[in-house]
GROMACS .gro file of C-alpha atoms in nm:
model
  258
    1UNK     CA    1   0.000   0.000   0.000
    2UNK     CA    2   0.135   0.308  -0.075
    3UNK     CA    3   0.187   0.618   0.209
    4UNK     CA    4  -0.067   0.848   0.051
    5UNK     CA    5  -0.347   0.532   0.074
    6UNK     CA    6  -0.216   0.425   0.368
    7UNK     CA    7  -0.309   0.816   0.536
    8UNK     CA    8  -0.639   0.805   0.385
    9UNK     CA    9  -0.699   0.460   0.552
   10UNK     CA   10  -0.580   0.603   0.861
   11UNK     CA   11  -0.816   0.899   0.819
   12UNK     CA   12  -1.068   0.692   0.732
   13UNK     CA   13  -1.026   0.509   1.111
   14UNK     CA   14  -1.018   0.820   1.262
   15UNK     CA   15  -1.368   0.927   1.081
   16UNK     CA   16  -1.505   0.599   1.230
   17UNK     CA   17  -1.366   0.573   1.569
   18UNK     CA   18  -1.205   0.888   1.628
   19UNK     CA   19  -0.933   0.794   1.768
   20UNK     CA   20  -0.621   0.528   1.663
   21UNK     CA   21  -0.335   0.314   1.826
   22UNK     CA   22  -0.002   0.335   1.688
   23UNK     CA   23   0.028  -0.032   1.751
   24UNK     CA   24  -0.273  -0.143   1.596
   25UNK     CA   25  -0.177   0.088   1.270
   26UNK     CA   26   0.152  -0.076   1.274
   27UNK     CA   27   0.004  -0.400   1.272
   28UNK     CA   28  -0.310  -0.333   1.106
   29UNK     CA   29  -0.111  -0.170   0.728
   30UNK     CA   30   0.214  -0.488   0.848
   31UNK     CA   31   0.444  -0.170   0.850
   32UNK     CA   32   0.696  -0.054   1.167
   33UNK     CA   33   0.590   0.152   1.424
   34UNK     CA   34   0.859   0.449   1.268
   35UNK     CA   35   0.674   0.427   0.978
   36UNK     CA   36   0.331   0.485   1.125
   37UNK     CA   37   0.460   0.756   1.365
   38UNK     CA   38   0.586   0.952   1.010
   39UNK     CA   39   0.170   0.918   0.895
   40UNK     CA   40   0.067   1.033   1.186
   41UNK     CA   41   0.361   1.349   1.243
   42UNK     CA   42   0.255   1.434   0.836
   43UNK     CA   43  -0.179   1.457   0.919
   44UNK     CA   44  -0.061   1.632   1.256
   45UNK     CA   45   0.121   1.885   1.020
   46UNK     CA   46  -0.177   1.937   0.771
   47UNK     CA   47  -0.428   1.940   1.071
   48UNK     CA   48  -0.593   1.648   1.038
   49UNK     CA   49  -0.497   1.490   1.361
   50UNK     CA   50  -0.385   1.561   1.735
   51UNK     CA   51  -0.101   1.290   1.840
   52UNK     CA   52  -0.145   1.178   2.171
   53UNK     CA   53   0.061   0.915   2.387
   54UNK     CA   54   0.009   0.519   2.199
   55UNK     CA   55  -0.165   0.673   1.912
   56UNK     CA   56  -0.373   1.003   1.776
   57UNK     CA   57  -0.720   1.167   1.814
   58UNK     CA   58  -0.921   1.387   1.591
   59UNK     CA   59  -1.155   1.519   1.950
   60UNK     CA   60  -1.081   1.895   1.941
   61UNK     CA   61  -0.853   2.033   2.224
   62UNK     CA   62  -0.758   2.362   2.380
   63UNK     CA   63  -0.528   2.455   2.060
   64UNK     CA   64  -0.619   2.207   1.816
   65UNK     CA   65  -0.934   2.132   1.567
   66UNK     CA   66  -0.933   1.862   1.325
   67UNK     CA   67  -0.960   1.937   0.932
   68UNK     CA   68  -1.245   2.037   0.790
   69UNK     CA   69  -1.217   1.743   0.574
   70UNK     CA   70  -1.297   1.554   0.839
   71UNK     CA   71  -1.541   1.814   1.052
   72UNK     CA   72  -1.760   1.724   0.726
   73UNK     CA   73  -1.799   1.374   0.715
   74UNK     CA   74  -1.906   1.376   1.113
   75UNK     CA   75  -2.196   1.432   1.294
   76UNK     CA   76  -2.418   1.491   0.959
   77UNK     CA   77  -2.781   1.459   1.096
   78UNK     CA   78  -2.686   1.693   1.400
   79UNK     CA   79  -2.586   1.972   1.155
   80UNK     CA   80  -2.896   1.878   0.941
   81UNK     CA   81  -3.092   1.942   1.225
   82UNK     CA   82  -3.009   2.254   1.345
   83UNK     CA   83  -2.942   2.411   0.977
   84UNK     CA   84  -3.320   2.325   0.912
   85UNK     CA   85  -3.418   2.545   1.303
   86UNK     CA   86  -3.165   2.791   1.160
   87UNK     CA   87  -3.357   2.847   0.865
   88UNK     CA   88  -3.668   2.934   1.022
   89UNK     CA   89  -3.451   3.241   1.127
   90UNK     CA   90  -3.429   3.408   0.738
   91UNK     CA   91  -3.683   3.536   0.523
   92UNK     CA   92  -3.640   3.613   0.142
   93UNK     CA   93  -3.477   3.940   0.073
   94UNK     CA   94  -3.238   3.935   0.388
   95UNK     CA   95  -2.851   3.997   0.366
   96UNK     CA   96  -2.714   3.678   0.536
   97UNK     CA   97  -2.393   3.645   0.693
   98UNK     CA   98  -2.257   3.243   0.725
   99UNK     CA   99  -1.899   3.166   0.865
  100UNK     CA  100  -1.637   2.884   0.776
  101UNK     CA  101  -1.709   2.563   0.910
  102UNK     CA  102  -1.880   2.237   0.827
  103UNK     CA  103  -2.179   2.308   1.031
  104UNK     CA  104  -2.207   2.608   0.828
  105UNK     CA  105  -2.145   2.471   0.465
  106UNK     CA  106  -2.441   2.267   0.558
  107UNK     CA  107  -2.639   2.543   0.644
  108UNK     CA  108  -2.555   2.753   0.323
  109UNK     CA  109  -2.709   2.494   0.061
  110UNK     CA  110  -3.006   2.494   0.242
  111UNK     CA  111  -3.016   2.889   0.228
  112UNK     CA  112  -3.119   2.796  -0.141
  113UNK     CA  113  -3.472   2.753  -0.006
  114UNK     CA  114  -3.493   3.101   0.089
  115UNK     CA  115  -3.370   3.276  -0.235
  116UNK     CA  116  -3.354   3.593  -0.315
  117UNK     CA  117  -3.060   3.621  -0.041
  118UNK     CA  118  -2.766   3.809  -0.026
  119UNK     CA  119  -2.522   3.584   0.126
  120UNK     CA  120  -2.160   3.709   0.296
  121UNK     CA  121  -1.901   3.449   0.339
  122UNK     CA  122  -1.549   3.335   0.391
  123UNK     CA  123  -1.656   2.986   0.394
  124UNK     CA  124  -1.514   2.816   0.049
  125UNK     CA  125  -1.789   2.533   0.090
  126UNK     CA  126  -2.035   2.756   0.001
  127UNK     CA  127  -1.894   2.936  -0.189
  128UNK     CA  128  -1.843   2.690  -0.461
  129UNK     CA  129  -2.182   2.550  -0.371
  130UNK     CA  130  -2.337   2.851  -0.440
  131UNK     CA  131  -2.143   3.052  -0.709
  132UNK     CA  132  -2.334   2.958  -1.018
  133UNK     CA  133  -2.717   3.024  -0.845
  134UNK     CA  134  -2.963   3.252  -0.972
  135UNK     CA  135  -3.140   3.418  -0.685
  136UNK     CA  136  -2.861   3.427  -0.448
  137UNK     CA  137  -2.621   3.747  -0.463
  138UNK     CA  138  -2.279   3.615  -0.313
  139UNK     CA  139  -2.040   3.813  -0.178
  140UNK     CA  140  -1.731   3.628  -0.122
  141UNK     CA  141  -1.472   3.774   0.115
  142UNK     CA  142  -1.133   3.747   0.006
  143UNK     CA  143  -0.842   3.695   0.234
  144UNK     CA  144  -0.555   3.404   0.283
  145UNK     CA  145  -0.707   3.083   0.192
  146UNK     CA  146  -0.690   2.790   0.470
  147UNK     CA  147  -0.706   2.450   0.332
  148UNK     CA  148  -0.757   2.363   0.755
  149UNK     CA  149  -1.077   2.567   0.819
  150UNK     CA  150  -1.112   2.568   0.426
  151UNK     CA  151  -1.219   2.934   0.462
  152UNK     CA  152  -1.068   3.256   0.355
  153UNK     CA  153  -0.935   3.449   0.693
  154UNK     CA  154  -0.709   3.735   0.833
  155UNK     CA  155  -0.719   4.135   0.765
  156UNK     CA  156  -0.857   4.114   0.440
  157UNK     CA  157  -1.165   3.916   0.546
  158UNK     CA  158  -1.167   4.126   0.859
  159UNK     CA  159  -1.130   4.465   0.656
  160UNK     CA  160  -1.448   4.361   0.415
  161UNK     CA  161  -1.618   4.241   0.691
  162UNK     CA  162  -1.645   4.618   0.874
  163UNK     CA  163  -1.732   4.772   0.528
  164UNK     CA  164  -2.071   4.562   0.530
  165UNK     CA  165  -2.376   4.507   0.715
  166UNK     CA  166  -2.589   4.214   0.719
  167UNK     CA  167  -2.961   4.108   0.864
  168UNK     CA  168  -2.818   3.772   1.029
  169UNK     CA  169  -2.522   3.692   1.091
  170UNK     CA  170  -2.489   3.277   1.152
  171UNK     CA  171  -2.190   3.140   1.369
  172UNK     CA  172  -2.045   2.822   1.450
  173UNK     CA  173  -1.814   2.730   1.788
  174UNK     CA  174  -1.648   2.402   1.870
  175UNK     CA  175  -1.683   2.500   2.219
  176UNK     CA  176  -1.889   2.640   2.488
  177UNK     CA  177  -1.867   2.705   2.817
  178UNK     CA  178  -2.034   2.868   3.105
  179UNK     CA  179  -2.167   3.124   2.918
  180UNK     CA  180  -1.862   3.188   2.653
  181UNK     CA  181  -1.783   3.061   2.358
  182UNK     CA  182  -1.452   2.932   2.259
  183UNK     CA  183  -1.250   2.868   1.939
  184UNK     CA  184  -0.877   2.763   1.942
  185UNK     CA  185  -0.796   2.988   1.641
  186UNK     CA  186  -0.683   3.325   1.652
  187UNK     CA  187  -0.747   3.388   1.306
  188UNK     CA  188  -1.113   3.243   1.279
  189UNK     CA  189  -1.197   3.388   1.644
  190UNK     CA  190  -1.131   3.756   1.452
  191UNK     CA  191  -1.376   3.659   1.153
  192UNK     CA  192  -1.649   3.567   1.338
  193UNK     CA  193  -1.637   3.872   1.549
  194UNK     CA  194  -1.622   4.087   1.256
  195UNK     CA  195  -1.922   3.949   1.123
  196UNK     CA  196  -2.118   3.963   1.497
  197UNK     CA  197  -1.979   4.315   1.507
  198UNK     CA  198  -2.158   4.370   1.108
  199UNK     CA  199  -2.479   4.200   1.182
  200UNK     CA  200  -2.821   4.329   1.321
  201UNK     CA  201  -2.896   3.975   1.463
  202UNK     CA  202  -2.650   3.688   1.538
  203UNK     CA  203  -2.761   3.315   1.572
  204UNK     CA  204  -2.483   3.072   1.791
  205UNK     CA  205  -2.475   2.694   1.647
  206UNK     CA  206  -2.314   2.447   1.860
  207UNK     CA  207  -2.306   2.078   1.894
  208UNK     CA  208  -2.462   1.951   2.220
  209UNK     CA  209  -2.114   1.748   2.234
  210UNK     CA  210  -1.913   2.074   2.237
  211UNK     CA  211  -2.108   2.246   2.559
  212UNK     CA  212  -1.934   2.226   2.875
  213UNK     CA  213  -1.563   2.208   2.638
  214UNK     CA  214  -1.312   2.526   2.662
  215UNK     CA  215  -1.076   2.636   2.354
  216UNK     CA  216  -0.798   2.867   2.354
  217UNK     CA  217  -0.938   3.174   2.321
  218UNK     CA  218  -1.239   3.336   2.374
  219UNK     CA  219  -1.442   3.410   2.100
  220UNK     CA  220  -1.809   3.559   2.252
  221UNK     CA  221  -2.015   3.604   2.524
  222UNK     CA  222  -2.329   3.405   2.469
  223UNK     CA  223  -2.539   3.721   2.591
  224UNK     CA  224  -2.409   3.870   2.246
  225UNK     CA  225  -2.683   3.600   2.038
  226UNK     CA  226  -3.011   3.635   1.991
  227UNK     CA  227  -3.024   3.254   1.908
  228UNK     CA  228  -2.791   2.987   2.024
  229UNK     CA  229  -2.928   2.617   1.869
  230UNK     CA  230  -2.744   2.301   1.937
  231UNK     CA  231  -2.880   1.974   1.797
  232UNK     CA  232  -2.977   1.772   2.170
  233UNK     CA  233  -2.994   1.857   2.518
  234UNK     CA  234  -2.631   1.870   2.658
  235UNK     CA  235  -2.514   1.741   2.988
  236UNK     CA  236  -2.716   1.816   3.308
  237UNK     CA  237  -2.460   2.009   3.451
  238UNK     CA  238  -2.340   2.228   3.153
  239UNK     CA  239  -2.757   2.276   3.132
  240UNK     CA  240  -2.761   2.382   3.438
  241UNK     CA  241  -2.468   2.607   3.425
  242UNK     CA  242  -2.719   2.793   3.086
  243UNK     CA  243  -2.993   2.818   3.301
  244UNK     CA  244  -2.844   3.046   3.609
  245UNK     CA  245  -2.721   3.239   3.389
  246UNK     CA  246  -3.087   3.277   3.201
  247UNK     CA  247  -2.913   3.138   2.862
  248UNK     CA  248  -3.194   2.986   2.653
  249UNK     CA  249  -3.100   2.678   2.399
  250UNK     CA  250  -3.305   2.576   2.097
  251UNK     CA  251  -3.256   2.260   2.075
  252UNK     CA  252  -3.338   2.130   1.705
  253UNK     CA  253  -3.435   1.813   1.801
  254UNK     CA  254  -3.722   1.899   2.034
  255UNK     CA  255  -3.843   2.192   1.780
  256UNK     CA  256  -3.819   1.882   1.484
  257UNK     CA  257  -4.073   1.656   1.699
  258UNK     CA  258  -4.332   1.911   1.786
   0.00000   0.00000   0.00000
């Protein structure tokens, strides 16, 4: 088997079971250990993976977030469901703000449904999803492409961003806690506080999986949404954390069984 099949395999395992042991790789592709450990330090370096003692991980952590090649083949009915409560949020004729993510991309096909839009993004998902659709005005921000968040970031985006003004703005966060919300990129954290900053309304989506999980930095105080849908009711204790502090969750899976 050759290396680059041999990664995909590997990120193939990690789609599946999220995690992977070094020995089991080793003996799983009959290769050495050295060999496997040179896989794993090349995905670590595009951002696929987090190494970890034995073996590697794709769970976010305080500084790390996998690809979005593999953020999009997880978790697809969660982001399903809360696109479809998000959508209840945007009425034909709005100016609609969407950040990078794979939450998001999921969320900005489904926009189609609500055409004539003006849609603002960095996200390169939608983007080429979009870019040939009559009925949807695109704005695209420009900025330096990453192939990790497969978005379009830094002063550029940030720069276009405070030049605009939109009726929605619609952001993702791999982590929330207490009542902030985290991200463990410095560039992306920027973005989507341009875009909260250049938005009459702003709508949080977040995994019920990510509440009660910290990132690096801080990105927003959940006071700052009007909306904040996650896909299932989190943990007791993170629930009740949202609660004393008078936080209210739409949970997409209650509003899709009423």
């Amino acid at each position: 088997m050759k290396r680059e099949e041999r990664q995909q395999s590997i990120v193939n395992l990690l789609v599946e079971h999220k995690s992977v042991d070094l020995d089991d790789l080793a003996d799983r592709f009959a290769v050495s250990k050295m060999t496997i450990h040179r896989d794993l330090d090349d995905l670590e370096q595009s951002g696929v993976l987090r190494k970890i003692r034995g073996g590697a991980t794709i769970d976010a952590g305080m500084q790390f977030e996998s690809d979005f090649r593999i953020r999009e083949r997880q978790g697809h009915e969660a982001k399903v469901s809360m696109a479809r409560r998000a959508l209840e949020l945007v009425e034909p004729g709005m100016t609609v703000m969407v950040n990078d993510g794979s939450m998001a991309a999921v969320l900005g096909e489904m926009l189609l449904q609500k055409r004539p839009l003006t849609l603002i993004t960095n996200n390169a998902a939608i983007i080429e999803r979009l870019k040939n659709e009559s009925g949807i005005t695109l704005i695209a921000l420009g900025g330096i492409y990453s192939p990790k968040f497969n978005a379009f970031l830094g002063v550029v985006t940030e720069e276009a961003l405070f030049r605009l003004r939109a009726d929605i703005a619609f952001i993702s966060t791999p982590a929330v806690s207490g009542t902030l919300a985290y991200h463990m990129d410095d560039n992306v954290v920027r973005a989507k506080r341009a875009m909260i900053a250049s938005a009459s309304k702003t709508c949080l989506l977040v995994n019920h999986q990510r509440i009660g999980h910290t990132a690096l930095h801080v990105m927003a105080d959940l006071a700052d949404f009007d909306t904040i849908i996650t896909d299932d009711t989190p943990e007791p204790a993170a629930l009740k954390q949202l609660e004393r502090a008078n936080i209210n969750l739409t949970i997409a899976l209650n509003w899709e069984t009423t």
